[in-house]
Coordinates of C-alpha atoms in Angstrom, one line a residue:
M1 CA 105.0 115.5 119.4
S2 CA 106.6 112.1 118.6
L3 CA 105.1 110.1 115.7
R4 CA 102.8 107.4 117.1
L5 CA 102.7 103.9 115.7
S6 CA 99.5 101.9 115.6
T7 CA 98.4 98.7 113.8
V8 CA 95.3 97.3 112.2
I9 CA 94.4 93.7 112.8
L10 CA 92.1 92.2 110.2
P11 CA 89.4 89.9 111.9
Y12 CA 90.1 86.8 109.8
L13 CA 91.3 84.4 112.5
R14 CA 89.1 82.5 115.0
W15 CA 89.5 84.0 118.5
H16 CA 91.0 80.9 120.0
E17 CA 93.1 80.0 117.0
G18 CA 95.3 83.1 116.9
G19 CA 92.9 86.0 117.0
R20 CA 93.3 86.7 120.7
D21 CA 97.1 86.3 120.5
M22 CA 97.5 89.1 118.0
W23 CA 95.6 91.7 120.1
Q24 CA 97.6 90.8 123.2
R25 CA 100.8 90.9 121.3
A26 CA 99.9 94.3 119.9
E27 CA 99.8 95.6 123.4
Q28 CA 103.0 93.9 124.4
L29 CA 104.8 95.5 121.4
G30 CA 103.7 99.0 122.5
F31 CA 101.4 100.1 119.7
H32 CA 99.4 103.2 120.5
T33 CA 96.2 101.8 119.0
A34 CA 95.0 98.5 117.5
F35 CA 92.3 99.0 114.9
T36 CA 90.2 96.6 112.9
Y37 CA 88.2 97.0 109.7
D38 CA 84.5 97.3 110.2
H39 CA 83.3 95.4 107.1
L40 CA 81.0 92.5 106.6
S41 CA 83.6 91.1 104.2
W42 CA 86.5 92.6 102.4
R43 CA 88.2 92.2 99.0
T44 CA 90.1 88.9 98.7
F45 CA 89.0 87.8 102.2
R46 CA 85.4 87.5 101.1
D47 CA 85.3 83.7 100.7
G48 CA 87.2 83.0 103.9
P49 CA 86.6 83.6 107.6
W50 CA 85.8 87.2 108.6
F51 CA 84.4 88.2 112.0
G52 CA 82.5 91.3 113.2
A53 CA 84.3 94.4 114.3
V54 CA 82.3 95.2 117.5
P55 CA 82.4 91.7 119.0
T56 CA 86.1 91.4 118.1
L57 CA 86.9 94.7 119.8
T58 CA 84.9 93.8 122.8
A59 CA 86.9 90.6 123.2
A60 CA 90.1 92.5 122.6
A61 CA 89.1 95.0 125.4
A62 CA 88.7 92.1 127.8
V63 CA 92.2 90.7 127.2
T64 CA 94.2 93.9 127.1
D65 CA 94.7 96.8 129.6
R66 CA 96.5 99.7 128.0
I67 CA 96.3 99.8 124.3
R68 CA 93.6 101.9 122.6
L69 CA 91.2 100.1 120.3
G70 CA 89.2 101.3 117.3
T71 CA 87.5 100.8 114.0
L72 CA 89.2 101.9 110.8
V73 CA 86.7 102.7 109.6
T74 CA 83.0 102.3 110.3
S75 CA 80.6 103.6 107.6
P76 CA 76.9 104.1 106.9
N77 CA 76.9 101.2 104.4
F78 CA 75.3 98.9 107.0
R79 CA 75.3 100.9 110.2
H80 CA 72.6 103.1 111.7
P81 CA 73.6 105.8 114.2
V82 CA 71.1 104.8 116.9
T83 CA 72.1 101.2 117.2
L84 CA 75.8 102.0 116.6
A85 CA 75.8 104.6 119.4
K86 CA 74.5 102.0 121.9
E87 CA 77.3 99.5 120.9
L88 CA 80.0 102.2 121.1
I89 CA 78.9 103.4 124.5
S90 CA 79.0 99.7 125.7
L91 CA 82.4 99.1 124.2
D92 CA 83.8 102.3 125.6
D93 CA 82.6 101.2 129.0
I94 CA 84.0 97.7 128.7
S95 CA 87.4 99.0 127.5
G96 CA 87.6 101.5 130.3
G97 CA 87.6 104.5 127.9
R98 CA 90.1 103.2 125.3
L99 CA 87.9 103.3 122.2
T100 CA 88.3 105.5 119.1
L101 CA 85.7 105.5 116.3
G102 CA 87.2 105.7 112.9
V103 CA 84.4 106.7 110.6
G104 CA 84.1 107.4 106.8
A105 CA 81.7 107.4 103.9
G106 CA 82.4 103.8 102.9
G107 CA 82.9 102.5 99.4
T108 CA 81.4 100.3 96.7
G109 CA 82.6 97.0 98.0
F110 CA 80.6 94.1 99.3
D111 CA 79.2 96.1 102.2
A112 CA 77.5 98.4 99.8
T113 CA 75.1 95.8 98.6
A114 CA 75.0 93.2 101.4
L115 CA 71.6 94.5 102.7
G116 CA 70.1 94.3 99.2
Q117 CA 70.4 97.9 98.2
E118 CA 72.0 99.3 95.1
P119 CA 75.4 100.9 95.6
W120 CA 75.2 104.5 96.5
T121 CA 76.9 107.1 94.3
P122 CA 79.8 109.1 95.8
R123 CA 77.4 112.0 96.4
E124 CA 74.9 109.8 98.2
R125 CA 77.6 108.4 100.4
A126 CA 78.7 111.9 101.2
D127 CA 75.1 113.0 101.9
R128 CA 74.6 110.1 104.3
L129 CA 77.9 110.7 106.1
A130 CA 77.0 114.4 106.5
E131 CA 73.9 113.3 108.5
F132 CA 75.5 110.2 110.1
V133 CA 78.3 111.9 111.9
P134 CA 76.4 114.9 113.5
L135 CA 73.6 112.6 114.7
L136 CA 76.1 110.1 116.1
D137 CA 77.8 113.0 117.9
R138 CA 74.5 113.9 119.6
L139 CA 73.7 110.3 120.5
L140 CA 77.0 109.9 122.2
T141 CA 76.7 113.2 124.2
E142 CA 73.0 113.6 125.0
D143 CA 70.9 111.4 127.3
S144 CA 67.9 111.5 124.9
V145 CA 67.8 112.3 121.2
S146 CA 65.0 112.8 118.7
Y147 CA 65.8 113.6 115.1
E148 CA 64.2 113.4 111.7
G149 CA 66.5 113.6 108.7
D150 CA 66.6 112.6 105.1
Y151 CA 68.3 109.3 105.8
Y152 CA 68.2 108.7 109.6
S153 CA 65.7 109.1 112.4
A154 CA 65.8 108.8 116.2
H155 CA 62.8 108.9 118.5
E156 CA 63.7 109.5 122.1
A157 CA 66.8 107.4 121.8
R158 CA 68.3 106.9 125.3
N159 CA 72.0 106.6 125.8
I160 CA 72.5 106.7 129.5
P161 CA 75.1 106.9 131.1
G162 CA 77.0 108.0 128.0
C163 CA 80.7 107.4 127.2
V164 CA 83.4 106.9 129.8
Q165 CA 85.5 109.4 127.7
R166 CA 84.0 112.9 128.0
P167 CA 82.2 114.5 126.3
R168 CA 82.3 111.4 124.1
L169 CA 84.8 108.9 122.6
P170 CA 87.0 110.5 119.9
F171 CA 86.1 110.4 116.2
A172 CA 88.8 109.8 113.6
V173 CA 87.1 110.9 110.3
A174 CA 88.5 109.5 107.1
A175 CA 88.1 112.1 104.3
T176 CA 89.8 113.7 101.3
G177 CA 86.9 115.6 99.7
P178 CA 85.7 119.0 100.9
R179 CA 82.5 117.8 102.6
G180 CA 84.3 115.0 104.5
M181 CA 87.1 117.4 105.5
R182 CA 84.5 119.8 107.0
L183 CA 83.1 116.9 109.1
A184 CA 86.6 116.0 110.2
A185 CA 87.4 119.6 111.1
R186 CA 84.1 120.1 113.0
Y187 CA 83.5 116.8 114.7
G188 CA 86.8 114.9 114.6
Q189 CA 89.6 114.6 117.1
A190 CA 91.6 113.0 114.3
W191 CA 91.6 112.9 110.5
V192 CA 92.4 109.8 108.5
T193 CA 93.9 109.4 105.0
T194 CA 95.2 106.5 102.9
G195 CA 96.9 109.0 100.5
D196 CA 95.6 109.6 97.0
P197 CA 94.0 106.4 95.6
K198 CA 94.6 107.6 92.0
L199 CA 98.3 107.2 92.6
F200 CA 98.3 103.7 94.0
E201 CA 98.7 101.8 90.7
T202 CA 100.9 104.1 88.6
G203 CA 102.1 106.9 90.9
T204 CA 105.5 107.3 92.6
P205 CA 106.2 107.7 96.3
E206 CA 107.3 111.3 95.6
Q207 CA 104.0 112.1 94.0
S208 CA 102.2 110.5 97.0
V209 CA 104.1 112.7 99.5
R210 CA 103.1 115.8 97.5
A211 CA 99.5 114.6 97.4
I212 CA 99.4 114.0 101.2
R213 CA 101.0 117.4 101.8
G214 CA 98.2 118.9 99.8
Q215 CA 95.6 117.1 101.8
V216 CA 97.1 118.3 105.1
E217 CA 97.1 121.8 103.8
K218 CA 93.5 121.5 102.7
L219 CA 92.6 120.2 106.2
A220 CA 94.3 123.2 107.8
D221 CA 92.3 125.6 105.6
T222 CA 89.1 123.8 106.3
A223 CA 89.6 123.7 110.0
A224 CA 90.4 127.4 110.0
A225 CA 87.1 128.1 108.2
V226 CA 85.1 126.4 110.9
G227 CA 87.1 128.0 113.7
R228 CA 89.4 125.1 114.7
D229 CA 93.1 124.9 114.8
A230 CA 94.2 122.0 112.7
A231 CA 97.2 121.5 114.9
R232 CA 94.8 120.2 117.5
L233 CA 93.7 117.4 115.1
D234 CA 95.6 114.2 115.0
K235 CA 96.5 113.2 111.4
I236 CA 96.5 109.5 110.7
L237 CA 98.0 107.8 107.7
L238 CA 96.7 104.2 107.1
T239 CA 99.6 102.7 105.2
G240 CA 99.6 100.1 102.5
F241 CA 97.6 102.1 100.0
T242 CA 100.3 104.5 98.7
P243 CA 102.6 103.6 95.8
D244 CA 105.2 102.4 98.5
R245 CA 102.8 99.5 99.2
G246 CA 104.6 97.1 101.5
R247 CA 108.1 98.4 101.0
P248 CA 108.2 100.3 104.3
L249 CA 107.9 97.0 106.2
E250 CA 110.8 95.4 104.4
S251 CA 113.3 96.7 107.0
L252 CA 113.6 99.0 110.0
D253 CA 115.6 101.6 108.0
A254 CA 113.0 101.6 105.2
F255 CA 110.2 102.2 107.7
V256 CA 112.0 105.0 109.5
D257 CA 112.7 106.7 106.2
F258 CA 109.1 106.4 105.2
A259 CA 107.8 107.5 108.5
G260 CA 110.2 110.5 108.7
R261 CA 109.1 111.8 105.3
H262 CA 105.4 111.7 106.4
A263 CA 106.1 113.1 109.8
E264 CA 107.5 116.2 108.0
L265 CA 104.1 116.6 106.4
G266 CA 102.4 116.8 109.7
I267 CA 101.3 113.2 110.0
T268 CA 101.0 112.3 113.7
D269 CA 100.1 108.7 113.5
L270 CA 101.1 105.8 111.2
V271 CA 99.0 102.6 111.1
I272 CA 100.6 99.5 109.7
H273 CA 98.8 96.2 108.9
W274 CA 99.5 93.2 111.0
P275 CA 101.2 90.7 108.6
I276 CA 98.9 88.2 106.9
P277 CA 100.7 85.5 104.9
D278 CA 99.8 85.0 101.2
S279 CA 98.0 88.4 101.0
D280 CA 98.6 92.0 100.1
F281 CA 99.7 92.4 103.7
A282 CA 102.4 89.7 103.8
A283 CA 105.5 90.8 105.7
D284 CA 108.2 89.3 107.8
E285 CA 106.8 89.1 111.3
K286 CA 110.3 89.6 112.9
V287 CA 110.9 92.8 110.9
F288 CA 107.3 93.9 111.8
E289 CA 108.0 93.4 115.5
R290 CA 111.3 95.1 115.3
I291 CA 109.7 98.1 113.7
A292 CA 107.1 98.2 116.4
M293 CA 109.7 98.1 119.2
E294 CA 112.5 100.2 117.8
A295 CA 111.0 102.7 115.2
P296 CA 109.2 105.0 117.7
A297 CA 112.4 105.9 119.5
Q298 CA 114.1 106.7 116.3
L299 CA 111.2 109.0 115.3
A300 CA 111.0 110.8 118.7

């Protein structure tokens, strides 16, 4: 299978002041999927404009026809499976079955405390995700769901008519730890990694490649343990968080080299950030567009 190329568009522009144009251009450039972050605010963008993921994706669905759309990623930090399921079913319908849900445990950023709670420990985040994903799976595949868990409850939650995509829209589960990997193997149609975060500041690209190889191997072992073939799982690398940082977007040749090294590991999908001036995701837009248009053919 050829390596697929997708993008992630941060929701920082007003829709009628450039936001809509990016989503339409992503489709014109031939990206497989256009994702957005599902945060209430994020890092250095906290004190500037930042719009909601679900309304943004709904608007994007209305102005595109072919490109897949998704979150990268949604987390339990401020989401509840019952209300989220209703929004996802609606969005899957509006998009004509083009939605992918990226889902993960979340982190310790602004989302973790925006509702007034104390930040959860890594174990608490993993515990919640372990309940969040199976319940969401049920809500998206069953007409009526009742459930009482440690963190989430549902009482005769109705989700008729369900997803356009059957049996439900695909999950792309972000995970590197053993519990998250099991969720990806059991419930995911795709697995997401950003590499090894411990290597971002002081690691080398070569160390990062070895770490991702180890993650892919761990995913294969985990999938086998739950009776699934890891070859049937898409493997997504969200770029920009490995020691390479923005260097792969400096030229077409640099990107093809980066992509080829990761395709050899079993990565099936690369996601690159839409350029944002004066940010960690600054890049030459002409080079970015050339990568989008020419790199997939070189990686076929």
